[in-house]
Amino acid sequence: MTKNKKISKVNLALQGGGAHGAYTWGVLDRLLEQEDLVIEGISGTSAGAMNAAILANGYTKNGPEGAKEALKSFWWEISLLGNFSPFKSSAMRNGNPDWNLDWSLSYNAFALMSHMLSPYQMNPLNMNPLKWVLEKTLDIEALRSCEAIKLFIAATAVRTGHPRIFRQHEVTIDVLLASACIPTIFQSVIIEGEPYWDGGYMGNPVIWPLIYYTDSSDIILVQINPLYREETPYHSYEIVNRLNEITFNSSLIAEMRAVHFVSKLIADGKLNRDEYKHLNIHIITEGDQLHKLNASSKMNTKWEFFQYLRSIGYARADEWLKHHKSAIGERSSIDIREVFLSKKPKFC
């Protein structure tokens, strides 16, 4: 690295989305290759929380290369579990791989049963294969000792409906499982006597910890769930998919509105810059390829699918760096109002 090369600190905000988290893996791989970018903090929910924890764990042991190796190992182990999954996608459709599971009889049977029976009835032993993968790939003590990257993992308290943010020293396997606990599939995760569900219901991902507990003013949001869809859903699975997207984006939209409001007050001189933090917001969007996938594909654990998603994420991050890297430390690379407050989001 050149001695006088400028080093920029950034924070990452990682959305959840099941198997689609492999897209984020690709984005992270590309960002980790940038020697002049330093990750100060990561806020993660569900699959975003897994990526955040695995990255920090690998980074502690061997820097960026260790982080990349850890991420690959994690997604490989998830795919190995998937070999025993009854959910299988059609091999091809219209000459292209079909990654959705809409035509999988086993997937549709499971989806139907999950609306009729609770996870306490379908899975009374509370077995969660993700726990086995985390225990195999994650060194909790090393993760907690990571001083280079600050972690903020979100989960939703079942009784109050409030978000809880677990910081570095609080992270456990159960905390990560809680952050990814879809209540129709898994039993709630008990932490310190309190039951928790997926953090996406109240923060996908949460932004405010990155404001209060880090120095960097730049936040890169890695977006998995689309804010806008042109088409109106008609089929039942399309309706459920869009409902989930709206639900998991709602808290993010609310936070971004608050960021825009405060930024405007700072720009207008109504708030003191020394007392309030002006943020530079950047987004690496999900792109057309993810846009074509629906909720069923989030249960697809084929290694080929993960590689496909990683390649998309890597390419999207590379494209973003070419066009917007110069904005880091200077300005937002999106217009928050156009993206989060307009009828049809417009990305720069």
Coordinates of C-alpha atoms in Angstrom, one line a residue:
M1 CA 0.0 0.0 0.0
T2 CA 1.3 3.5 -0.9
K3 CA 2.3 5.4 2.3
N4 CA 0.4 8.5 1.5
K5 CA -2.7 6.7 0.3
K6 CA -5.9 8.1 2.0
I7 CA -7.6 5.6 4.3
S8 CA -11.3 6.0 4.6
K9 CA -13.4 4.5 7.5
V10 CA -16.9 3.2 6.6
N11 CA -19.7 1.5 8.4
L12 CA -21.8 -1.3 6.9
A13 CA -25.5 -1.9 7.3
L14 CA -26.4 -5.5 6.2
Q15 CA -30.0 -6.5 5.5
G16 CA -31.3 -10.0 6.2
G17 CA -32.9 -12.2 3.6
G18 CA -32.2 -15.9 4.1
A19 CA -30.2 -17.5 1.3
H20 CA -30.0 -14.1 -0.4
G21 CA -27.4 -13.2 2.2
A22 CA -24.9 -14.9 -0.2
Y23 CA -25.3 -11.8 -2.3
T24 CA -24.0 -9.8 0.6
W25 CA -21.1 -12.2 0.8
G26 CA -20.1 -11.2 -2.7
V27 CA -20.4 -7.5 -1.8
L28 CA -18.2 -7.9 1.3
D29 CA -15.6 -9.9 -0.6
R30 CA -15.2 -7.0 -3.0
L31 CA -15.1 -4.3 -0.3
L32 CA -12.5 -6.3 1.7
E33 CA -10.2 -6.1 -1.3
Q34 CA -10.1 -2.3 -1.0
E35 CA -6.9 -1.6 0.9
D36 CA -7.9 2.1 1.4
L37 CA -11.3 1.2 2.9
V38 CA -11.4 0.3 6.6
I39 CA -14.6 -1.2 8.1
E40 CA -15.2 0.5 11.5
G41 CA -18.7 -0.9 12.4
I42 CA -21.3 -3.3 11.1
S43 CA -25.0 -3.4 11.8
G44 CA -26.5 -6.7 10.8
T45 CA -29.9 -8.4 10.9
S46 CA -30.7 -12.1 10.3
A47 CA -28.5 -13.2 7.4
G48 CA -26.8 -9.8 7.6
A49 CA -26.0 -10.6 11.3
M50 CA -24.4 -13.9 10.2
N51 CA -22.2 -12.2 7.6
A52 CA -21.2 -9.5 10.1
A53 CA -20.2 -12.0 12.8
I54 CA -18.4 -14.3 10.4
L55 CA -16.5 -11.4 8.8
A56 CA -15.4 -10.0 12.2
N57 CA -14.4 -13.4 13.4
G58 CA -12.2 -14.1 10.3
Y59 CA -10.8 -10.5 10.4
T60 CA -9.6 -11.0 13.9
K61 CA -7.6 -14.0 13.0
N62 CA -6.1 -13.0 9.6
G63 CA -7.3 -9.5 8.5
P64 CA -9.3 -9.1 5.2
E65 CA -8.1 -12.4 3.8
G66 CA -9.2 -14.2 7.0
A67 CA -12.6 -12.5 6.7
K68 CA -13.0 -13.7 3.1
E69 CA -12.0 -17.2 3.9
A70 CA -14.4 -17.3 6.9
L71 CA -17.3 -16.1 4.7
K72 CA -16.7 -18.7 2.1
S73 CA -16.4 -21.5 4.7
F74 CA -19.7 -20.4 6.3
W75 CA -21.7 -20.4 3.1
W76 CA -20.1 -23.7 2.0
E77 CA -21.2 -25.3 5.3
I78 CA -24.7 -24.0 4.8
S79 CA -24.8 -25.6 1.4
L80 CA -23.7 -28.9 2.8
L81 CA -26.7 -28.9 5.2
G82 CA -28.8 -28.1 2.2
N83 CA -27.9 -31.5 0.6
F84 CA -30.3 -33.0 3.1
S85 CA -33.0 -30.4 2.5
P86 CA -36.3 -31.7 0.9
F87 CA -36.6 -28.3 -0.9
K88 CA -35.4 -28.8 -4.4
S89 CA -35.7 -26.3 -7.3
S90 CA -36.5 -27.2 -10.9
A91 CA -33.3 -27.8 -12.8
M92 CA -34.1 -25.4 -15.7
R93 CA -36.8 -23.2 -16.9
N94 CA -36.8 -21.4 -20.3
G95 CA -33.2 -22.5 -20.7
N96 CA -32.0 -20.9 -17.4
P97 CA -31.6 -22.2 -13.9
D98 CA -34.7 -21.7 -11.8
W99 CA -33.7 -20.8 -8.3
N100 CA -37.2 -20.3 -7.0
L101 CA -39.0 -23.1 -5.2
D102 CA -42.5 -22.3 -6.3
W103 CA -42.9 -25.7 -8.1
S104 CA -41.3 -27.7 -5.3
L105 CA -44.0 -29.9 -3.7
S106 CA -42.1 -30.3 -0.5
Y107 CA -41.6 -26.5 -0.2
N108 CA -45.3 -25.8 -0.8
A109 CA -46.3 -28.5 1.7
F110 CA -44.0 -27.0 4.3
A111 CA -45.3 -23.4 3.6
L112 CA -48.9 -24.7 4.0
M113 CA -48.1 -26.6 7.2
S114 CA -46.3 -23.5 8.7
H115 CA -49.5 -21.6 8.5
M116 CA -51.5 -24.4 10.2
L117 CA -49.0 -25.6 12.8
S118 CA -46.6 -23.6 15.0
P119 CA -42.9 -24.4 15.2
Y120 CA -43.6 -25.8 18.7
Q121 CA -45.8 -28.4 17.1
M122 CA -43.8 -29.1 13.9
N123 CA -40.4 -29.0 15.6
P124 CA -40.9 -29.9 19.3
L125 CA -37.2 -30.7 19.8
N126 CA -36.3 -27.2 18.6
M127 CA -33.6 -28.4 16.2
N128 CA -32.0 -25.7 14.2
P129 CA -29.3 -26.7 11.7
L130 CA -28.0 -23.1 11.5
K131 CA -26.8 -23.5 15.1
W132 CA -24.6 -26.5 14.1
V133 CA -23.0 -24.4 11.3
L134 CA -22.4 -21.5 13.6
E135 CA -20.8 -23.7 16.3
K136 CA -18.5 -25.2 13.6
T137 CA -17.5 -22.0 11.9
L138 CA -17.6 -19.3 14.6
D139 CA -15.1 -18.7 17.4
I140 CA -17.2 -16.6 19.9
E141 CA -14.2 -15.7 22.0
A142 CA -12.2 -14.5 19.0
L143 CA -15.3 -12.6 17.8
R144 CA -15.7 -10.8 21.1
S145 CA -12.0 -9.9 21.2
C146 CA -12.2 -8.2 17.7
E147 CA -11.2 -4.6 18.4
A148 CA -11.0 -3.6 14.8
I149 CA -14.7 -3.9 13.9
K150 CA -17.7 -3.0 16.1
L151 CA -20.7 -5.2 15.8
F152 CA -24.4 -4.4 16.3
I153 CA -26.8 -7.3 16.0
A154 CA -30.5 -6.7 16.0
A155 CA -33.3 -8.9 17.4
T156 CA -36.9 -8.2 18.2
A157 CA -38.2 -8.7 21.8
V158 CA -41.4 -10.8 21.5
R159 CA -43.2 -9.4 24.6
T160 CA -42.6 -5.7 24.0
G161 CA -42.0 -5.6 20.2
H162 CA -39.0 -3.4 20.8
P163 CA -35.7 -3.9 19.1
R164 CA -32.7 -5.0 21.1
I165 CA -29.2 -4.3 19.8
F166 CA -26.5 -6.7 21.0
R167 CA -23.0 -5.3 20.9
Q168 CA -19.7 -7.0 20.6
H169 CA -19.3 -8.3 24.1
E170 CA -22.9 -9.6 24.2
V171 CA -22.8 -11.7 21.0
T172 CA -23.4 -15.4 21.4
I173 CA -24.6 -18.2 19.1
D174 CA -28.1 -17.7 20.6
V175 CA -28.0 -13.9 19.8
L176 CA -27.3 -14.7 16.1
L177 CA -30.0 -17.3 16.0
A178 CA -32.4 -14.8 17.6
S179 CA -31.6 -12.3 14.9
A180 CA -32.6 -14.8 12.3
C181 CA -35.6 -16.4 14.1
I182 CA -38.6 -16.4 11.7
P183 CA -41.5 -17.1 14.1
T184 CA -43.4 -19.3 11.7
I185 CA -40.4 -21.6 11.3
F186 CA -38.4 -21.5 14.6
Q187 CA -39.3 -21.3 18.2
S188 CA -38.4 -18.0 19.9
V189 CA -34.8 -17.8 21.2
I190 CA -34.6 -17.2 24.9
I191 CA -31.8 -14.8 26.0
E192 CA -31.6 -13.8 29.7
G193 CA -35.2 -15.0 30.2
E194 CA -36.6 -13.0 27.3
P195 CA -37.9 -14.5 24.0
Y196 CA -36.7 -13.0 20.8
W197 CA -37.7 -13.2 17.1
D198 CA -36.0 -12.0 13.9
G199 CA -34.5 -8.5 14.1
G200 CA -35.9 -7.6 10.7
Y201 CA -39.3 -6.8 12.2
M202 CA -37.9 -3.7 13.9
G203 CA -34.6 -3.0 12.1
N204 CA -33.5 -4.4 8.7
P205 CA -30.9 -3.3 9.5
V206 CA -30.7 -0.7 12.4
I207 CA -28.9 2.5 11.5
W208 CA -28.8 4.4 14.8
P209 CA -26.0 2.4 16.6
L210 CA -23.7 3.3 13.7
I211 CA -24.5 7.0 14.4
Y212 CA -24.0 6.9 18.1
Y213 CA -21.1 4.4 18.6
T214 CA -18.8 4.9 15.7
D215 CA -16.7 7.8 14.4
S216 CA -17.2 7.3 10.7
S217 CA -19.9 9.4 9.0
D218 CA -20.2 7.1 6.0
I219 CA -22.7 4.2 6.0
I220 CA -22.9 1.7 3.1
L221 CA -26.3 -0.1 3.1
V222 CA -26.2 -3.5 1.4
Q223 CA -29.8 -3.9 0.3
I224 CA -31.4 -7.2 -0.4
N225 CA -35.1 -6.4 -0.1
P226 CA -36.4 -4.2 -2.9
L227 CA -38.2 -1.0 -1.8
Y228 CA -40.3 -0.8 -5.0
R229 CA -41.9 -3.3 -7.3
E230 CA -43.7 -2.2 -10.5
E231 CA -46.1 -5.2 -10.6
T232 CA -49.0 -5.8 -8.3
P233 CA -48.9 -9.3 -6.8
Y234 CA -51.8 -11.7 -7.5
H235 CA -50.6 -15.2 -6.6
S236 CA -50.6 -16.1 -2.9
Y237 CA -46.8 -16.6 -2.8
E238 CA -46.3 -13.2 -4.5
I239 CA -48.5 -11.5 -2.0
V240 CA -46.7 -13.1 1.0
N241 CA -43.3 -12.2 -0.6
R242 CA -44.3 -8.5 -1.1
L243 CA -45.8 -8.3 2.4
N244 CA -42.5 -9.5 3.9
E245 CA -40.5 -7.0 1.8
I246 CA -42.7 -4.1 3.0
T247 CA -42.6 -5.3 6.6
F248 CA -38.8 -5.7 6.7
N249 CA -38.2 -2.4 4.9
S250 CA -40.6 -0.3 7.1
S251 CA -38.2 0.4 10.0
L252 CA -35.3 1.2 7.6
I253 CA -37.5 3.8 5.7
A254 CA -38.5 5.4 9.0
E255 CA -34.8 5.7 10.1
M256 CA -33.8 7.1 6.7
R257 CA -36.6 9.7 6.9
A258 CA -35.1 10.8 10.3
V259 CA -31.6 10.9 8.8
H260 CA -32.9 13.1 6.0
F261 CA -34.7 15.4 8.4
V262 CA -31.7 15.9 10.7
S263 CA -29.3 16.3 7.7
K264 CA -31.6 19.1 6.3
L265 CA -31.6 20.9 9.6
I266 CA -27.8 20.7 9.8
A267 CA -27.5 22.0 6.2
D268 CA -29.9 24.8 7.0
G269 CA -27.8 25.8 10.0
K270 CA -30.6 25.0 12.4
L271 CA -28.5 22.3 14.2
N272 CA -24.9 22.6 15.2
R273 CA -22.5 20.4 13.3
D274 CA -20.4 20.0 16.4
E275 CA -23.3 18.5 18.3
Y276 CA -25.1 16.5 15.5
K277 CA -23.5 14.0 13.1
H278 CA -24.0 14.5 9.4
L279 CA -24.2 11.2 7.6
N280 CA -23.1 10.2 4.1
I281 CA -25.4 7.5 3.0
H282 CA -24.5 5.0 0.3
I283 CA -26.4 2.0 -1.1
I284 CA -25.4 -1.1 -3.0
T285 CA -28.7 -2.2 -4.3
E286 CA -30.0 -5.7 -5.0
G287 CA -30.2 -5.3 -8.8
D288 CA -32.4 -6.9 -11.4
Q289 CA -31.2 -10.4 -10.8
L290 CA -32.3 -10.5 -7.1
H291 CA -35.4 -8.6 -8.1
K292 CA -36.6 -11.6 -10.1
L293 CA -36.2 -14.0 -7.2
N294 CA -39.1 -14.5 -4.8
A295 CA -39.4 -15.5 -1.1
S296 CA -39.2 -19.2 -1.9
S297 CA -35.6 -18.8 -3.2
K298 CA -34.5 -17.6 0.2
M299 CA -34.8 -21.3 1.3
N300 CA -32.6 -22.5 -1.6
T301 CA -29.3 -23.7 -0.2
K302 CA -27.7 -25.1 -3.3
W303 CA -24.0 -24.2 -3.6
E304 CA -24.5 -23.2 -7.2
F305 CA -27.1 -20.7 -6.1
F306 CA -24.8 -19.2 -3.5
Q307 CA -22.1 -18.9 -6.1
Y308 CA -24.5 -17.2 -8.4
L309 CA -25.6 -14.7 -5.7
R310 CA -22.0 -14.1 -4.7
S311 CA -21.0 -13.3 -8.2
I312 CA -23.9 -10.8 -8.5
G313 CA -23.0 -9.1 -5.2
Y314 CA -19.3 -8.9 -6.2
A315 CA -20.1 -7.3 -9.5
R316 CA -22.5 -4.9 -8.0
A317 CA -20.0 -3.8 -5.4
D318 CA -17.3 -3.4 -8.1
E319 CA -19.6 -1.3 -10.2
W320 CA -20.5 0.9 -7.1
L321 CA -16.9 1.4 -6.3
K322 CA -16.1 2.6 -9.8
H323 CA -18.9 5.2 -9.8
H324 CA -19.2 6.2 -6.1
K325 CA -16.1 5.5 -4.1
S326 CA -15.0 9.1 -4.5
A327 CA -18.0 10.2 -2.5
I328 CA -16.9 8.4 0.7
G329 CA -15.9 11.0 3.3
E330 CA -17.3 13.8 1.1
R331 CA -21.1 13.3 0.5
S332 CA -23.9 10.8 0.1
S333 CA -23.9 9.0 -3.1
I334 CA -27.7 8.8 -3.1
D335 CA -30.5 11.4 -2.7
I336 CA -32.2 10.1 0.5
R337 CA -35.4 11.9 -0.4
E338 CA -35.5 10.4 -3.9
V339 CA -34.8 6.9 -2.7
F340 CA -36.8 6.6 0.6
L341 CA -39.5 9.4 0.3
S342 CA -40.6 9.4 -3.3
K343 CA -43.3 7.3 -4.9
K344 CA -40.8 5.5 -7.0
P345 CA -37.3 5.2 -5.6
K346 CA -34.5 6.6 -7.8
F347 CA -31.0 5.3 -7.3
C348 CA -27.9 7.3 -8.4

